[in-house]
mmCIF file of C-alpha atoms in Angstrom:
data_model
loop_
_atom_site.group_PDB
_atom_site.id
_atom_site.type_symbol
_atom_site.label_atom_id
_atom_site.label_comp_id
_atom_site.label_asym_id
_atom_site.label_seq_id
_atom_site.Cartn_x
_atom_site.Cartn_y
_atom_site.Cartn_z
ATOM 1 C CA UNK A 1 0.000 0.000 0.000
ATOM 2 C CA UNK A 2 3.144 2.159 0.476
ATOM 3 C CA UNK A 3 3.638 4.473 -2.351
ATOM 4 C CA UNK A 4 4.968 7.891 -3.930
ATOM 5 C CA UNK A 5 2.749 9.912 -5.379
ATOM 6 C CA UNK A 6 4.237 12.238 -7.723
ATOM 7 C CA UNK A 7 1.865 15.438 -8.514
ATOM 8 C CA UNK A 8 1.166 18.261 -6.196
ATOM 9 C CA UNK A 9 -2.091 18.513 -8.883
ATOM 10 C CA UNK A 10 -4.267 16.140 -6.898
ATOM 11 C CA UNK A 11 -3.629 15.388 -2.886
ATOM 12 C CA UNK A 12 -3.029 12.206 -2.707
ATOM 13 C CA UNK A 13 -2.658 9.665 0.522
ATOM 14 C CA UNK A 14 -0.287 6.837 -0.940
ATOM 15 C CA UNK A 15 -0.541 6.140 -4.368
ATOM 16 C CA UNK A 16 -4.211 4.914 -4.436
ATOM 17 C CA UNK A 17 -6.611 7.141 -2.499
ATOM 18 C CA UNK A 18 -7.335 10.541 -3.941
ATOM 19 C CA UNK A 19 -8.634 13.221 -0.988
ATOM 20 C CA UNK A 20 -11.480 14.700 -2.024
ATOM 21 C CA UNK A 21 -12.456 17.013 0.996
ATOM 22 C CA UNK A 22 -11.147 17.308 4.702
ATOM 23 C CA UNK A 23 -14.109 15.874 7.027
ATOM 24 C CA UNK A 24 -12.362 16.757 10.462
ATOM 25 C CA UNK A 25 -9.564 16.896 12.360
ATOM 26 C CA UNK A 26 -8.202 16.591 15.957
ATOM 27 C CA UNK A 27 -5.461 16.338 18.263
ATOM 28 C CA UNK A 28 -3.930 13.070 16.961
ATOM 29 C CA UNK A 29 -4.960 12.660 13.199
ATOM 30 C CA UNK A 30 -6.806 14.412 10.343
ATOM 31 C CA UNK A 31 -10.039 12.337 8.347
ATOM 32 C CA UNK A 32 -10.520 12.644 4.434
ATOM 33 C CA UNK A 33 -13.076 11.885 2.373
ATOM 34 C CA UNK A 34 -11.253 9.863 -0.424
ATOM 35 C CA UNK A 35 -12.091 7.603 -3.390
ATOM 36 C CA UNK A 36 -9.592 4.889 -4.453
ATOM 37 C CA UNK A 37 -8.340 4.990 -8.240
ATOM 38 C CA UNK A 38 -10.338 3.104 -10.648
ATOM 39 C CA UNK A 39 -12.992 3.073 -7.798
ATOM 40 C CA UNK A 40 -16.227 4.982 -7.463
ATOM 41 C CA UNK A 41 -16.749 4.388 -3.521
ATOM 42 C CA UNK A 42 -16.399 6.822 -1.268
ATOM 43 C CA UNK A 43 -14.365 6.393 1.911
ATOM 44 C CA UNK A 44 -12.911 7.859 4.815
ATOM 45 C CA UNK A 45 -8.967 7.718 5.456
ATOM 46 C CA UNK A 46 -7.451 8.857 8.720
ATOM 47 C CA UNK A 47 -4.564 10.357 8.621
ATOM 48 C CA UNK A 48 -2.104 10.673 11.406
ATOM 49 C CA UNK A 49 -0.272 13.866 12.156
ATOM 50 C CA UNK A 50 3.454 12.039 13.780
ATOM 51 C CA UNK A 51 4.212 8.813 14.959
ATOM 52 C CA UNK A 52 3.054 7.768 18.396
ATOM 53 C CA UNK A 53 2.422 4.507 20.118
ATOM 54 C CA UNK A 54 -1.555 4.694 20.235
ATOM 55 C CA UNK A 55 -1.528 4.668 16.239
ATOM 56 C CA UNK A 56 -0.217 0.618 15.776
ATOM 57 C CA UNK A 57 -2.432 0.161 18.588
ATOM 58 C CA UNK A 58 -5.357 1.893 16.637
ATOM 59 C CA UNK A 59 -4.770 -0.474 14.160
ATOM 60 C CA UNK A 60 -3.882 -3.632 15.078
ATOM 61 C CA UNK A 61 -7.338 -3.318 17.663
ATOM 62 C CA UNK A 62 -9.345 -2.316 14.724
ATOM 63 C CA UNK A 63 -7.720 -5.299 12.373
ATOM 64 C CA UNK A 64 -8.630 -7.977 15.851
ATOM 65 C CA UNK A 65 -12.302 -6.465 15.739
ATOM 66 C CA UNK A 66 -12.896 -6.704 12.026
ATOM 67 C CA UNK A 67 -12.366 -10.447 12.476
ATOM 68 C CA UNK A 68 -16.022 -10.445 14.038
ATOM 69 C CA UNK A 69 -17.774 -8.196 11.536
ATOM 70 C CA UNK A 70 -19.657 -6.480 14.251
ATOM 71 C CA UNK A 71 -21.649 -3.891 12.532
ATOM 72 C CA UNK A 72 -21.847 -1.312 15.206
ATOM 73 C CA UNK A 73 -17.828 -0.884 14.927
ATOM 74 C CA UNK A 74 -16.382 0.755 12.086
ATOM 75 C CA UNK A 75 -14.591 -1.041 9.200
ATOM 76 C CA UNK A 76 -11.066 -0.660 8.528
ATOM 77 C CA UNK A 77 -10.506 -1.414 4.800
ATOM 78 C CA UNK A 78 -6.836 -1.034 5.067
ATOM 79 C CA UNK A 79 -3.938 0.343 6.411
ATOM 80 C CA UNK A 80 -0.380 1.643 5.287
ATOM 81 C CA UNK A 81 2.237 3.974 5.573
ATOM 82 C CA UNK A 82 2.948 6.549 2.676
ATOM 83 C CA UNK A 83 3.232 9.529 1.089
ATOM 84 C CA UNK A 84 0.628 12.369 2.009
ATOM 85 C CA UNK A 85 0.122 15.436 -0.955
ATOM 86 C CA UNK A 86 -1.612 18.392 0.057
ATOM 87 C CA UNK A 87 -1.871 21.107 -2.337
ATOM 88 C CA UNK A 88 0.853 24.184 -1.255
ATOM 89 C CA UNK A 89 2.185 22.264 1.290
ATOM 90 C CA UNK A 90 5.055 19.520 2.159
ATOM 91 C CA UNK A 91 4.773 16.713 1.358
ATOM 92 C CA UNK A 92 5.361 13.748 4.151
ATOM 93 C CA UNK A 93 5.691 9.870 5.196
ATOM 94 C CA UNK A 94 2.729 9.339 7.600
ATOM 95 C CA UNK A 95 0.813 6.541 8.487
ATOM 96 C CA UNK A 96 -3.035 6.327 7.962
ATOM 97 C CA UNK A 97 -5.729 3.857 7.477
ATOM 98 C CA UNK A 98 -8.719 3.392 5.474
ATOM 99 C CA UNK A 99 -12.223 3.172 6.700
ATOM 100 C CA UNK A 100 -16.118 2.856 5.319
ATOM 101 C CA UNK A 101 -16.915 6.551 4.943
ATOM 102 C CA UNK A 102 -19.828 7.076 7.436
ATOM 103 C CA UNK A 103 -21.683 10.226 6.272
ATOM 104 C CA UNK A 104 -24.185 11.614 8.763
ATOM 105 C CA UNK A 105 -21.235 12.723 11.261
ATOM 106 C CA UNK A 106 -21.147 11.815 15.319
ATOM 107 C CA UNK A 107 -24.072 11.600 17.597
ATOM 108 C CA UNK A 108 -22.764 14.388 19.643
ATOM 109 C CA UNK A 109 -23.249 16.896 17.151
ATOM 110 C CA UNK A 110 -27.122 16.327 16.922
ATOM 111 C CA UNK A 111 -27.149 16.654 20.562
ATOM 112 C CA UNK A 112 -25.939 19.708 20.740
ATOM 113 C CA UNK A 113 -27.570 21.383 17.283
ATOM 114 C CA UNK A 114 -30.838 19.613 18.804
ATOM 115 C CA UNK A 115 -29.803 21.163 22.007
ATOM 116 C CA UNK A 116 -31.811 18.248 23.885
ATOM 117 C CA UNK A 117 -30.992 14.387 23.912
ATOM 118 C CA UNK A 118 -33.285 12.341 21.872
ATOM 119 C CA UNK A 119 -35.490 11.061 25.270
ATOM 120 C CA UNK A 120 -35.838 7.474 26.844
ATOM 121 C CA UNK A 121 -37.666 5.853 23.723
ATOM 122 C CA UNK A 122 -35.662 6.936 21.283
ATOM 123 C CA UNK A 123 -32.384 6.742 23.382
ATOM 124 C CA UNK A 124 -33.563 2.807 24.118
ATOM 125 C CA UNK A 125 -33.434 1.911 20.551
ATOM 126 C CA UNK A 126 -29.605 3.513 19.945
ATOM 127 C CA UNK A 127 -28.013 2.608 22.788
ATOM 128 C CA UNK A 128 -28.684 -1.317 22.375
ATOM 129 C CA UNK A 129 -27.165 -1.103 19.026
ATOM 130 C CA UNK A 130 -24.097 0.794 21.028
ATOM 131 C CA UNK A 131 -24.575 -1.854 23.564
ATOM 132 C CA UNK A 132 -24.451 -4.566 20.737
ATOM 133 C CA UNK A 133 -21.314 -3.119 19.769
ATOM 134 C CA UNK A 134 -19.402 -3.007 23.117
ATOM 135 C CA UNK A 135 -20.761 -6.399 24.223
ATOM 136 C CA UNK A 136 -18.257 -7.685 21.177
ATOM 137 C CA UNK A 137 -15.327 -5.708 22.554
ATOM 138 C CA UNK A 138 -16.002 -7.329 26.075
ATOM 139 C CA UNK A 139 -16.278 -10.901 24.805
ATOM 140 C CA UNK A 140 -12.834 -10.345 23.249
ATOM 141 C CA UNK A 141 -11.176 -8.978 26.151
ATOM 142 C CA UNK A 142 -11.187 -5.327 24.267
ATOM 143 C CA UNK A 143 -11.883 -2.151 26.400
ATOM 144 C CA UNK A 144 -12.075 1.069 24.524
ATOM 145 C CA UNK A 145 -11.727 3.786 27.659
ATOM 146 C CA UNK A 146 -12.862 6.577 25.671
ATOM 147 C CA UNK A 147 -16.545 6.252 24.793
ATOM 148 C CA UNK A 148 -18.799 9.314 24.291
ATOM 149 C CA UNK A 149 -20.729 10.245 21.753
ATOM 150 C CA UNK A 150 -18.536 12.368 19.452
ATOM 151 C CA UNK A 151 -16.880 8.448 19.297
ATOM 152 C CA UNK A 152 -20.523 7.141 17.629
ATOM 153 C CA UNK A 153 -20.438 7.718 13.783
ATOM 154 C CA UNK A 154 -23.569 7.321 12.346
ATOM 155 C CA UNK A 155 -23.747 5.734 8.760
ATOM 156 C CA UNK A 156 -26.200 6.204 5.956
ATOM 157 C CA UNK A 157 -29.099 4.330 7.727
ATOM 158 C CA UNK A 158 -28.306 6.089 11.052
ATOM 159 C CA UNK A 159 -26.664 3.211 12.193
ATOM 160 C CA UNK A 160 -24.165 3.938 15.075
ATOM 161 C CA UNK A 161 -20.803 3.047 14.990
ATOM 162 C CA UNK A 162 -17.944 2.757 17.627
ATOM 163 C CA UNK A 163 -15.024 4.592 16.631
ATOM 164 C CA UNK A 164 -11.362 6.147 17.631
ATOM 165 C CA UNK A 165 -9.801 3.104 19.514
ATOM 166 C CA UNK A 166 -6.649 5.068 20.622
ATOM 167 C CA UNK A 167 -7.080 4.142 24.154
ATOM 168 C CA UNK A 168 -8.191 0.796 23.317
ATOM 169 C CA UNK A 169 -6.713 -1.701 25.078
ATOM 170 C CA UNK A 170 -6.829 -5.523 25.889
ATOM 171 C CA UNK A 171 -7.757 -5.241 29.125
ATOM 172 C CA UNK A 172 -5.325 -6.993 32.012
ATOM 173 C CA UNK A 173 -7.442 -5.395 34.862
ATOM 174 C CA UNK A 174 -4.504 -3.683 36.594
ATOM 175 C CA UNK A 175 -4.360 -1.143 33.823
ATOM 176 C CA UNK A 176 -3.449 2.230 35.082
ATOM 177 C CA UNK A 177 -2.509 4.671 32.141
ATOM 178 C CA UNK A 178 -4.757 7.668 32.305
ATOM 179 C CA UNK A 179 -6.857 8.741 29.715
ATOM 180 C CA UNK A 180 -10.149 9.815 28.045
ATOM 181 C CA UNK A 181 -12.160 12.419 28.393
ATOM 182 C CA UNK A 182 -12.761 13.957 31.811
ATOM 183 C CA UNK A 183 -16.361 14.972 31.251
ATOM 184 C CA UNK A 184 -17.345 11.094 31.213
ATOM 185 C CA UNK A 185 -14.728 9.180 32.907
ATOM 186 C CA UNK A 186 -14.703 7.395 36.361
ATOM 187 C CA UNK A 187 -12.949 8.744 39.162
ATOM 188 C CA UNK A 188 -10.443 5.391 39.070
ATOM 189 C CA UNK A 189 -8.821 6.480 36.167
ATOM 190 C CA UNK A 190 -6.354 9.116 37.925
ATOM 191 C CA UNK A 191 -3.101 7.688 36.903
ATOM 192 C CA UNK A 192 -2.354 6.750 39.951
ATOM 193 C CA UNK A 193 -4.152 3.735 40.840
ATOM 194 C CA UNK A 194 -4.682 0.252 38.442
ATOM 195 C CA UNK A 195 -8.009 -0.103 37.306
ATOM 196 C CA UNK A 196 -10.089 -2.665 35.466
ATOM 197 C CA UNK A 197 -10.677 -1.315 31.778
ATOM 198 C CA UNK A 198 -14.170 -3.006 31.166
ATOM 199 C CA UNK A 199 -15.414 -1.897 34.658
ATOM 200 C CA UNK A 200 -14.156 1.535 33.196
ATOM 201 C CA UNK A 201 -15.904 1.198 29.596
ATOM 202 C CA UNK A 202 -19.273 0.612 32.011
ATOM 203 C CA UNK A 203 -19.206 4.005 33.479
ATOM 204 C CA UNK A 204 -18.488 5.660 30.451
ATOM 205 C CA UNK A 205 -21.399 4.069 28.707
ATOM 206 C CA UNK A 206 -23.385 5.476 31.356
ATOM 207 C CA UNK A 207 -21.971 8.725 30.803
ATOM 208 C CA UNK A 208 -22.816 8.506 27.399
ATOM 209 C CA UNK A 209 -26.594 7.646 28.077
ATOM 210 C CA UNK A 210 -27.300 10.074 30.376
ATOM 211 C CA UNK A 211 -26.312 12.989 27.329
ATOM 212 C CA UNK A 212 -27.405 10.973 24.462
ATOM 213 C CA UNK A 213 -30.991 10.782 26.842
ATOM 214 C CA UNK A 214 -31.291 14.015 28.220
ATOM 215 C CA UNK A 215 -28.960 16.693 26.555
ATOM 216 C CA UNK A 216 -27.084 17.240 29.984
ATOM 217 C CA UNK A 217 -24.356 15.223 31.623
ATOM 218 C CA UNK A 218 -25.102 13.763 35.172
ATOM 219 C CA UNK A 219 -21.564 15.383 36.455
ATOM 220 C CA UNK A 220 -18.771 17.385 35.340
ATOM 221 C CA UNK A 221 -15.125 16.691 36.376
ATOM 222 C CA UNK A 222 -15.417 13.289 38.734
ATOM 223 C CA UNK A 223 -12.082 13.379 39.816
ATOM 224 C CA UNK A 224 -12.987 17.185 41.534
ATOM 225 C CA UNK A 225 -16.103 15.540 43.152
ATOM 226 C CA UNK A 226 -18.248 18.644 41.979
ATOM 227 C CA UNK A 227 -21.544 18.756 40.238
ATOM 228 C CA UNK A 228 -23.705 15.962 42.155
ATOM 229 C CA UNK A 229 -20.724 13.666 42.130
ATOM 230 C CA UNK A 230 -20.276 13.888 45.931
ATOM 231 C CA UNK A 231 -23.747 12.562 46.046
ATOM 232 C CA UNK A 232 -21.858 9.109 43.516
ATOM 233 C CA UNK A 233 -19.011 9.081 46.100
ATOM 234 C CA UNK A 234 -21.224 8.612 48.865
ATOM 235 C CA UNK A 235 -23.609 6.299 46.999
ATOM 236 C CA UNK A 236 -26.381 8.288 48.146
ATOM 237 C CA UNK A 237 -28.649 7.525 45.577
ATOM 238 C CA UNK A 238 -31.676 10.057 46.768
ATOM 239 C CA UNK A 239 -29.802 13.082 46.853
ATOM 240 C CA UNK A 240 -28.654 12.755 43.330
ATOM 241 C CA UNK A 241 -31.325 12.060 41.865
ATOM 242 C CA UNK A 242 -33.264 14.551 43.766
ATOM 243 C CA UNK A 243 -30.360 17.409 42.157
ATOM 244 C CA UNK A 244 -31.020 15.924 38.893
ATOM 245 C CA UNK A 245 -34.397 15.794 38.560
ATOM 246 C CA UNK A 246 -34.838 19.848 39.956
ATOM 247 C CA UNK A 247 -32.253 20.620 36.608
ATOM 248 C CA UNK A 248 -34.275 17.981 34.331
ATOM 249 C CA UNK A 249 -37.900 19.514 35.478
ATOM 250 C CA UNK A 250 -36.426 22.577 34.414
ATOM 251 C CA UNK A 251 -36.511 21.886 30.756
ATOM 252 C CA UNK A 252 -39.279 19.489 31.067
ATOM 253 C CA UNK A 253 -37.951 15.899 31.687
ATOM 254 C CA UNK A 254 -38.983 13.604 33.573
ATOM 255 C CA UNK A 255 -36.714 10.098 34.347
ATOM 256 C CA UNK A 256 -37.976 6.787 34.512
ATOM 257 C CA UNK A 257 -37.826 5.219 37.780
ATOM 258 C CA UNK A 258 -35.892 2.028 35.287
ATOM 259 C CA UNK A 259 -33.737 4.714 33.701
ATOM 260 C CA UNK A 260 -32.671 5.926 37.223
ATOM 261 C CA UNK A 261 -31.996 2.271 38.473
ATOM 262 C CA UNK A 262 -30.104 1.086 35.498
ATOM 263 C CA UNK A 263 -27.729 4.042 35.040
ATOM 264 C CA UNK A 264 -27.010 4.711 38.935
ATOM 265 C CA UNK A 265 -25.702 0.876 39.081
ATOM 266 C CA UNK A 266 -23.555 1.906 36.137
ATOM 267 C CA UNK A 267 -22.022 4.758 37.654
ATOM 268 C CA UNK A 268 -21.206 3.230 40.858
ATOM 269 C CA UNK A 269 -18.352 4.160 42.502
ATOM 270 C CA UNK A 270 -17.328 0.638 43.188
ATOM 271 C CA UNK A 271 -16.014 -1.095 39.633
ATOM 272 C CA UNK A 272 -17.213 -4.204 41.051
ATOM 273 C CA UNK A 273 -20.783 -3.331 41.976
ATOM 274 C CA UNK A 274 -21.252 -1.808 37.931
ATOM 275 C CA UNK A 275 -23.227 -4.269 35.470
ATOM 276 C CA UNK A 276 -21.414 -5.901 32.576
ATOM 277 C CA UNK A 277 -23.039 -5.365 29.177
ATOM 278 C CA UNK A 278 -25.210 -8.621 29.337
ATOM 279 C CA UNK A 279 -26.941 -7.618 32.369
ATOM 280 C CA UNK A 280 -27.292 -4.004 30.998
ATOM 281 C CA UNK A 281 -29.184 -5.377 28.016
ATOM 282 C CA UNK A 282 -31.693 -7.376 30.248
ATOM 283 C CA UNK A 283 -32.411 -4.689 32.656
ATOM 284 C CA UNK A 284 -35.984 -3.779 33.238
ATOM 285 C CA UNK A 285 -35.482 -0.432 31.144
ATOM 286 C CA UNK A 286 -35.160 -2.384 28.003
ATOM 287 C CA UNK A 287 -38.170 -4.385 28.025
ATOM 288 C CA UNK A 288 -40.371 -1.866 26.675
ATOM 289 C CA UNK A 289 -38.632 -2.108 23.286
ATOM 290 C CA UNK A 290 -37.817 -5.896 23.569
ATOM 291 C CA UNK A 291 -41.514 -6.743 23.540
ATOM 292 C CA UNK A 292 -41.940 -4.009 20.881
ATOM 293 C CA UNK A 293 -39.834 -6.337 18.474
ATOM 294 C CA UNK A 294 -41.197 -9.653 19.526
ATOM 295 C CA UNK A 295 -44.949 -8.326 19.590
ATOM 296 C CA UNK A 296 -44.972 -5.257 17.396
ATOM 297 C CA UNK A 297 -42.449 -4.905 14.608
ATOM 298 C CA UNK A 298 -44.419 -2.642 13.136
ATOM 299 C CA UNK A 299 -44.631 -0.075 15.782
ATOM 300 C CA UNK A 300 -40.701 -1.229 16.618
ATOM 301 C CA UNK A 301 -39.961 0.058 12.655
ATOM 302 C CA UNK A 302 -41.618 2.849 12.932
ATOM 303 C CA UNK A 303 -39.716 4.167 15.921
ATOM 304 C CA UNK A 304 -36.411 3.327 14.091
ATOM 305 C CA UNK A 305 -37.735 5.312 11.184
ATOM 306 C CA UNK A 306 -38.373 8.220 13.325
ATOM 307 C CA UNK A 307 -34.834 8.258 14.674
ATOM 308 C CA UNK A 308 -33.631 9.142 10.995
ATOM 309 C CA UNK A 309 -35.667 11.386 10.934
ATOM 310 C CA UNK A 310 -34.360 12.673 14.107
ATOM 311 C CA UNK A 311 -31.206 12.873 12.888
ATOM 312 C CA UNK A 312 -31.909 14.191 9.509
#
């Protein structure tokens, strides 16, 4: 896949993909929308800015997982190291890899254009597929330690799709770098202490829920102990959710007593007391939509329609 390409007319990434427009960038790598010569399908190619240890690791998790063909985890296509030509600029050796473009963005951006989350129905329906996804990472011993929303790509049908394994890891349970995003992660990660990386994955799921559900996170900053999470430290489930619901009446939510059960075991302070993903997926919260499927697929389609609608 390594290869020189030799015009500064086109931008090129190796000597097959052609960029066709920038789709985003961050800290660690930029993402193009490219097209592969003599091919008409579009795809997405992430491009890393310098060589670093979490980009093998990006790789080599992504090339484990596409052994299962999970389809809430994104598809590496390929992966290389070559020659990246931007127009008016240097060229450079960098390593990249090539993905299944997924077009409608991250969840995280609807969120906040929507500036609400998409409610408990709704949310029910996406985060099993998430769920779905994760339970395959967790059967393989794979923890991903950074999971929020702007990490859920949604394809063409809405689908959601786990991506940006940089702080993947297989997990040895006395893991201790730190890392993620301090918004959703447990206080355990402090990089002080070892932690268990699935136990970690748990509370960031519920992280996750609680914005994808409501539009507002259930804390800020953990590892301060501000913003309820004194009420998580103490276990004192009451208070907290007496905090939360006073903000959530506010803009006109109101939480299911099964929401409130299910994603205060998740957050517990203790690893060890926090569900694994099997036991999330048969909690009372889900019911609602499992009998939907079994009893009324009909009324189970519709709702899926109206998320991409949602979305649109």
């Amino acid at each position: 896949m390594e290869g020189i390409a030799k015009s500064y007319g086109e931008e090129k990434i190796g000597s097959d993909y052609i960029i066709k427009e920038k789709l985003g960038s961050g800290g660690q790598a930029n993402v193009f929308l490219v097209t592969k010569k003599g091919d008409a399908h579009k795809y997405a190619a992430k491009v890393f800015k310098k060589e670093n240890n979490s980009i093998d690791n990006e790789i080599y998790i992504l090339q484990e997982l596409k052994k299962y063909n999970n389809p809430y985890i994104i598809n590496i296509i390929e992966a290389g190291k070559g020659e990246i030509v931007r127009n008016n600029r240097e060229k450079k050796i960098l390593k990249y890899f090539i993905m299944e473009n997924y077009p409608n963005g991250n969840i995280f951006d609807y969120i906040y254009c929507r500036k609400s989350g998409l409610g408990e129905l709704h949310s029910k329906i996406i985060f099993q597929k998430i769920l779905k996804g994760f339970e395959c990472c967790h059967e393989h011993n794979i923890c991903h330690r950074d999971i929020k929303l702007e990490n859920l790509l949604l394809d063409d049908e809405y689908i959601p799709k786990i991506c940006d394994f940089g702080f993947a890891c297989f997990n040895s349970k006395d893991v201790k770098y730190d890392c993620g995003t301090k918004q959703y992660k447990p206080p355990e990660i402090n990089g002080k202490n070892n932690y268990d990386g699935i136990k970690v994955d748990i509370f960031y799921l519920a992280s996750t829920l609680m914005i994808l559900t409501t539009g507002l996170p259930g804390f800020l900053m953990p590892n301060k102990g501000d913003y309820f999470f004194s009420e998580i430290i103490k276990e004192d489930k009451n208070s907290y959710w007496k905090k939360i619901d006073s903000q959530m009446k506010a803009i006109g939510i109101s939480l299911s007593a099964e929401f409130k059960e299910l994603y205060f075991k998740m957050i517990s302070i203790k690893p060890e007391k926090r569900p694994n993903i099997q036991e999330i997926l048969n909690a009372p919260w889900f019911k609602e939509i499992d009998d939907m499927k079994k009893n009324n697929q009909e009324q189970f389609v519709k709702l899926e329609n109206e998320i991409s609608e949602i979305f649109c």
